[in-house]
PDB file of C-alpha atoms and ligand atoms in Angstrom:
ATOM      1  CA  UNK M   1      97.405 107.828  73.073  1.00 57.00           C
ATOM      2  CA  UNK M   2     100.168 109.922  70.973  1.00 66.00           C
ATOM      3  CA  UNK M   3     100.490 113.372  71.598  1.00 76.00           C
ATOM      4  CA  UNK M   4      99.526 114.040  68.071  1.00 77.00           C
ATOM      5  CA  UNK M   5      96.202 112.654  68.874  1.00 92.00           C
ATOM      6  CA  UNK M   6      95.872 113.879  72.550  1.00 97.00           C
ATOM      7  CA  UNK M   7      92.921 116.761  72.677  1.00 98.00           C
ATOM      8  CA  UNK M   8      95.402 118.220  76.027  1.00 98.00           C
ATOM      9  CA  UNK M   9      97.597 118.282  73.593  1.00 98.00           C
ATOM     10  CA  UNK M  10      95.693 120.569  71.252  1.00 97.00           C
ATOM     11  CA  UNK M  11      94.273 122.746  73.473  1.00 98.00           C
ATOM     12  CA  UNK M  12      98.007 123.049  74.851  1.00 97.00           C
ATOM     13  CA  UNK M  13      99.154 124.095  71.499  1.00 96.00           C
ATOM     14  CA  UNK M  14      96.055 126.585  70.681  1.00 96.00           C
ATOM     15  CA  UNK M  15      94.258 124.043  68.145  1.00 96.00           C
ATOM     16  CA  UNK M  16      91.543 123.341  70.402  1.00 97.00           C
ATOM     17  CA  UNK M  17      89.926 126.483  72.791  1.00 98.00           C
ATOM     18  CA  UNK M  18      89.288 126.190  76.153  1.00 98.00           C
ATOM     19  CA  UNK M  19      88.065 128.449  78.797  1.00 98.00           C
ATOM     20  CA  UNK M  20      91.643 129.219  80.506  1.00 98.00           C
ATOM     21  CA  UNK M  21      91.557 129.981  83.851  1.00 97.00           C
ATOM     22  CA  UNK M  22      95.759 129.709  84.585  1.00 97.00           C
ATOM     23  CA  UNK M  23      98.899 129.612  82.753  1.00 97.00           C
ATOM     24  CA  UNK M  24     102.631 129.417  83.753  1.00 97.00           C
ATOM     25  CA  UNK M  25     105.670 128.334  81.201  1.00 97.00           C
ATOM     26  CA  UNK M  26     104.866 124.378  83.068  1.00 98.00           C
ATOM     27  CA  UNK M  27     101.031 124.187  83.424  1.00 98.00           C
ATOM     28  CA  UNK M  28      97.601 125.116  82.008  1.00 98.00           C
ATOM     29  CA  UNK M  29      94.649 125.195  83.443  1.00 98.00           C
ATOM     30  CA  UNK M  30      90.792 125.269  82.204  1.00 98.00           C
ATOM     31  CA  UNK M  31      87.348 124.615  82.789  1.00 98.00           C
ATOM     32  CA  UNK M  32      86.172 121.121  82.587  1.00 98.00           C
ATOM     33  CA  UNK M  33      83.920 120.970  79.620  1.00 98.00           C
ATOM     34  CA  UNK M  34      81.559 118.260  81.542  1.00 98.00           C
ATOM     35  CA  UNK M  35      81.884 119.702  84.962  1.00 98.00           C
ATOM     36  CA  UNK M  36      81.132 118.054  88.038  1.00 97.00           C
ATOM     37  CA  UNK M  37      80.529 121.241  89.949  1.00 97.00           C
ATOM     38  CA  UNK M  38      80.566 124.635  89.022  1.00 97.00           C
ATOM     39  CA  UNK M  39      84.346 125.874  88.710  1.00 98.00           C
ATOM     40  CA  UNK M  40      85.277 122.185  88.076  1.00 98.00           C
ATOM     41  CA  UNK M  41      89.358 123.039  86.532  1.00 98.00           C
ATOM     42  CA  UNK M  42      91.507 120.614  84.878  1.00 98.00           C
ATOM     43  CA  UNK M  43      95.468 121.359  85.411  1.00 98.00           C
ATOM     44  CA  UNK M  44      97.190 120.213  82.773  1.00 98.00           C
ATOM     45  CA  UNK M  45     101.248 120.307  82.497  1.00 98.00           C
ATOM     46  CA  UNK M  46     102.244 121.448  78.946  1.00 98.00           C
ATOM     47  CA  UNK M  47     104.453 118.453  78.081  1.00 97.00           C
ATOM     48  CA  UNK M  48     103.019 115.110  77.489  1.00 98.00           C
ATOM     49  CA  UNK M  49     103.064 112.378  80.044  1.00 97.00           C
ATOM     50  CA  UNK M  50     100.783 109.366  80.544  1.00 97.00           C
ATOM     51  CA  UNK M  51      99.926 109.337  83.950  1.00 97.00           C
ATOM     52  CA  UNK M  52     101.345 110.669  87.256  1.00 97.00           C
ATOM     53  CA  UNK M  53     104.170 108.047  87.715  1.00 96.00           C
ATOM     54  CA  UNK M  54     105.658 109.145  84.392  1.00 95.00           C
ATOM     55  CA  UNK M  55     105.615 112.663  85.397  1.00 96.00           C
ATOM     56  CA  UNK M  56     109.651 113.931  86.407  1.00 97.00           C
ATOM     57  CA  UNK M  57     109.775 115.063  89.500  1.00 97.00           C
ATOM     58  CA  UNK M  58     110.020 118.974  88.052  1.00 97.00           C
ATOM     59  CA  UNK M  59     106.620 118.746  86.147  1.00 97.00           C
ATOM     60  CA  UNK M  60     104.698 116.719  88.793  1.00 96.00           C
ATOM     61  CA  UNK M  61     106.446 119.601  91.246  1.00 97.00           C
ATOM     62  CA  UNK M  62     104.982 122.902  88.984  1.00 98.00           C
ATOM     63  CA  UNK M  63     101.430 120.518  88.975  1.00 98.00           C
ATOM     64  CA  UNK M  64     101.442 120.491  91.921  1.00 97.00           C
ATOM     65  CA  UNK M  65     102.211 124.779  92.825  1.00 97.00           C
ATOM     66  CA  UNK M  66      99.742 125.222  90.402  1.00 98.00           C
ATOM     67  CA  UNK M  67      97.136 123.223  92.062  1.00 98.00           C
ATOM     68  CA  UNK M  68      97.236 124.303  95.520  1.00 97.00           C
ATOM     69  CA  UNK M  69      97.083 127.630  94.360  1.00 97.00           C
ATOM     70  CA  UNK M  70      94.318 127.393  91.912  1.00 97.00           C
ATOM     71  CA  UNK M  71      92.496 125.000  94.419  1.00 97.00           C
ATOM     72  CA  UNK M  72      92.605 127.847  97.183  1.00 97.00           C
ATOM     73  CA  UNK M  73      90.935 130.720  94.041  1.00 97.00           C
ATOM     74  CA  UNK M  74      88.297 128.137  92.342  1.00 97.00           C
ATOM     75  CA  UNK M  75      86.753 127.446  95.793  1.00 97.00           C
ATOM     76  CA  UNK M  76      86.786 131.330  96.537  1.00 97.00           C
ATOM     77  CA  UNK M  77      85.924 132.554  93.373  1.00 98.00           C
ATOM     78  CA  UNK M  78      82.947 129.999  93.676  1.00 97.00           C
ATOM     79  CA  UNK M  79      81.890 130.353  97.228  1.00 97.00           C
ATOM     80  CA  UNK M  80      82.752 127.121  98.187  1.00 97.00           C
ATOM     81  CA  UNK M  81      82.669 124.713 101.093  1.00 95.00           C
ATOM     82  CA  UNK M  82      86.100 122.897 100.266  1.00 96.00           C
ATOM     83  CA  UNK M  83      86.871 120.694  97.116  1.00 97.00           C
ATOM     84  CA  UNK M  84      88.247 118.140  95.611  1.00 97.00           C
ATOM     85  CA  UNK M  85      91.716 117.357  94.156  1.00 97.00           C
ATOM     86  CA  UNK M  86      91.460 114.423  92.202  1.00 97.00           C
ATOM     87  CA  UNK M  87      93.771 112.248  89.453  1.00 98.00           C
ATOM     88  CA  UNK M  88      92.244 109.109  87.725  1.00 98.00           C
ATOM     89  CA  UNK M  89      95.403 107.142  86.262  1.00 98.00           C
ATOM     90  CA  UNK M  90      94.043 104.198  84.198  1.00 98.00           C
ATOM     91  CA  UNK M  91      91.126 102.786  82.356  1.00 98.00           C
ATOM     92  CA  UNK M  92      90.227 101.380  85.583  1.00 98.00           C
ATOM     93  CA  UNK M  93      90.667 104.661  87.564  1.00 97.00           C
ATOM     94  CA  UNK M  94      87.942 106.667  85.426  1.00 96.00           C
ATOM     95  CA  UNK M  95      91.319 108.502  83.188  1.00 98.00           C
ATOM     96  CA  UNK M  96      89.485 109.162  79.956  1.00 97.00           C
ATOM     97  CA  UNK M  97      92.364 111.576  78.849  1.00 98.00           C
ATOM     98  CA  UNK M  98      95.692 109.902  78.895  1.00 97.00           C
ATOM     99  CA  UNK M  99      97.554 113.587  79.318  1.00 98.00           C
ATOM    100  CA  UNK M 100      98.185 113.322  83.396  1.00 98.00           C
ATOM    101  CA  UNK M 101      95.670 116.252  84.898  1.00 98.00           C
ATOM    102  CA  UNK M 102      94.840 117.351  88.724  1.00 98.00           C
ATOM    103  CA  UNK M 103      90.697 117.723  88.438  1.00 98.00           C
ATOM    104  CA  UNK M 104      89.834 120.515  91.346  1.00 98.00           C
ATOM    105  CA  UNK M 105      86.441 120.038  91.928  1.00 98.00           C
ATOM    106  CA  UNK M 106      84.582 122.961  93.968  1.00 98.00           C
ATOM    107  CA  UNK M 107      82.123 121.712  96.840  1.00 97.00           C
ATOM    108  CA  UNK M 108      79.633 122.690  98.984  1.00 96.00           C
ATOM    109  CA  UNK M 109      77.875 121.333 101.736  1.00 95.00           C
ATOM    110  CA  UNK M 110      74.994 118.777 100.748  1.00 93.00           C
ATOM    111  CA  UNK M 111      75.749 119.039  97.058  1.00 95.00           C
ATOM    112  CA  UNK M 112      75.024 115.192  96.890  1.00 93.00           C
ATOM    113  CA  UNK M 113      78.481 114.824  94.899  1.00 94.00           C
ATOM    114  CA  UNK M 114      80.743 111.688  96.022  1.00 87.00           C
ATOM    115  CA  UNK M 115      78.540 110.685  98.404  1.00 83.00           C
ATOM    116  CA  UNK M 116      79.982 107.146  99.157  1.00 83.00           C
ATOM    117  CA  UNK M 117      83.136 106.724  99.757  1.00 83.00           C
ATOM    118  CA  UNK M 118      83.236 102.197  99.767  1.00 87.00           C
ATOM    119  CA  UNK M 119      85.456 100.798 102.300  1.00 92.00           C
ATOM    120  CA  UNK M 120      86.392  97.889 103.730  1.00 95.00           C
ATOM    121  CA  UNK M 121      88.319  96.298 106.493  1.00 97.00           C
ATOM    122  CA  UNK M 122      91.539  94.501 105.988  1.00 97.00           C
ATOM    123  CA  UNK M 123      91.875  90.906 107.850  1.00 97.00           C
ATOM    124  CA  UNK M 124      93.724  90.147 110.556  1.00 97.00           C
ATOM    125  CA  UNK M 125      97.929  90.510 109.164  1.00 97.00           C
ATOM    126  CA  UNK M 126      96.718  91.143 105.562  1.00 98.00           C
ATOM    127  CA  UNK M 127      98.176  95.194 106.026  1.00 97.00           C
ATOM    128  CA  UNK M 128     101.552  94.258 106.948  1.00 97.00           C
ATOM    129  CA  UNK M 129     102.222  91.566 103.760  1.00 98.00           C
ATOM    130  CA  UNK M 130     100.066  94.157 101.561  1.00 97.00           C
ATOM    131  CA  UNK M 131     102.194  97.080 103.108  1.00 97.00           C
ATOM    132  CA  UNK M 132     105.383  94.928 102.433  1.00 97.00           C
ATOM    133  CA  UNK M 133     104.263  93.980  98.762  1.00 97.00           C
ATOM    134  CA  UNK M 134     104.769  97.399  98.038  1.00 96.00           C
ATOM    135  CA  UNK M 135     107.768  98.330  99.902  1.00 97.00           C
ATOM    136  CA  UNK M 136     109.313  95.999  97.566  1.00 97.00           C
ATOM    137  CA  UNK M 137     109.230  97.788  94.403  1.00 96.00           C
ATOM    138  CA  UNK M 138     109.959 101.159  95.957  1.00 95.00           C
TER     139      UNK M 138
HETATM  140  P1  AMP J 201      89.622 111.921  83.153  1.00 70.77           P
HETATM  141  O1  AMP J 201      88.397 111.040  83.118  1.00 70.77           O
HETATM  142  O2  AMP J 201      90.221 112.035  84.534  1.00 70.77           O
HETATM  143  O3  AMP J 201      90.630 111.533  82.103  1.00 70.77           O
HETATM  144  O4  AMP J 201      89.102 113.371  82.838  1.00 70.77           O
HETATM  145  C1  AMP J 201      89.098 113.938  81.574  1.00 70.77           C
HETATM  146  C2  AMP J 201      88.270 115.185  81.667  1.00 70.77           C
HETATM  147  O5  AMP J 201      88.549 115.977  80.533  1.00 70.77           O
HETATM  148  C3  AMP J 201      86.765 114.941  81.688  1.00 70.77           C
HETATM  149  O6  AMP J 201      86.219 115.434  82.908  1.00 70.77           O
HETATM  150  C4  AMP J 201      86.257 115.699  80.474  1.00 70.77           C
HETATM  151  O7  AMP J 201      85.029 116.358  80.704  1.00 70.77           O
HETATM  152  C5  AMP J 201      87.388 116.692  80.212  1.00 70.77           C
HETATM  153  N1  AMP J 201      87.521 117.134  78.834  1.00 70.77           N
HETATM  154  C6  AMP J 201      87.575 116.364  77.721  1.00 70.77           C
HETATM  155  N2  AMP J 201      87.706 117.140  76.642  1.00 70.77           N
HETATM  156  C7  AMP J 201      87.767 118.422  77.071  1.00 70.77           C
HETATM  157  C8  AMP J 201      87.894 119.681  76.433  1.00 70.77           C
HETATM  158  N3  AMP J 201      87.997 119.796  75.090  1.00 70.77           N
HETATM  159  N4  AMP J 201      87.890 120.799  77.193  1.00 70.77           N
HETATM  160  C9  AMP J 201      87.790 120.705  78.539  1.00 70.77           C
HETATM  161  N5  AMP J 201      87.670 119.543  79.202  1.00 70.77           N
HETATM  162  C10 AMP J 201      87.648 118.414  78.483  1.00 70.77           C
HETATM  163 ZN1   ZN J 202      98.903 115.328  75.601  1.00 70.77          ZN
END
C-alpha cells in the first residue's frame, strides 16, 4: 500500500476525520472506528512505514512515549481493569492497515475479549535450534 492510497495517511493529512484523542509533531492518535472495547485508540506515527521493523529507531521511540502514556489515560478515562497494547504486522498477523499502529485496547474484568490465548509446548531441544535460528539474523 502507497501512502497516496493509505486511509492513515489521510486522516494524517486532514482528508479523512477521525475522533483525535492525541497529537505530538511524531504521532497521532484516534478512536478505532470498529472498536474492540470502548476507548479502543489507534497510535499512528505521522510518516509512513509498513510495519514495525521498518520503523527508525526515532519514530518507533515517539510510538512508543506516546503509547505508554495514552495507555495509562484510555484505561482511566474508561474505568478500566488494564488493557491491551497490541501491533498486527502482516496479512497473517490480522494488519489490515499497512501504516504501522500500536492498538490500546481498554479491558475489564470478564469482558469475554481474548479469551484464549493457544499455546503449545516446544519438544525436547527444539528452543535452543529455534532460539539460535534467530540469533542468526540479528
Ligand atoms: P489492523 O488490523 O491492525 O491493521 O487494524 C486496523 C484498524 O484500523 C482496524 O481496527 C480498523 O477498525 C481501523 N480503522 C480503519 N479505518 C479507520 C478509520 N477511518 N478511522 C479509524 N479507524 C480505522
Ligand atoms: Zn500511511
Amino acid at each position: 500500500m502507497r501512502e497516496k492510497e493509505c486511509i492513515f495517511c489521510k486522516i494524517i493529512s486532514g482528508g479523512i476525520s477521525c475522533h483525535r484523542v492525541y497529537e505530538d509533531d511524531a504521532v497521532l492518535a484516534f478512536l478505532d472506528i470498529g472498536p474492540i472495547s470502548i476507548g479502543h485508540t489507534l497510535v499512528v506515527p505521522k510518516q509512513h512505514y509498513e510495519k514495525l521493523h521498518n520503523c527508525p529507531v526515532e519514530v518507533f521511540s515517539a510510538m512508543s512515549a506516546a503509547t505508554g502514556k495514552i495507555a495509562g489515560v484510555v484505561a482511566e478515562a474508561m474505568q478500566a481493569d488494564g488493557y491491551n497494547v497490541l501491533c498486527n504486522n502482516g496479512r497473517s498477523a490480522g494488519q489490515l492497515v499497512d501504516h504501522v499502529h500500536f492498538h490500546v485496547i481498554p479491558r475489564k474484568i470478564d469482558d469475554g475479549i481474548f479469551q484464549r490465548w493457544p499455546k503449545f509446548e516446544y519438544s525436547s531441544g527444539q528452543a535452543e535450534k529455534i532460539a539460535a535460528r534467530i540469533r542468526e539474523k540479528l
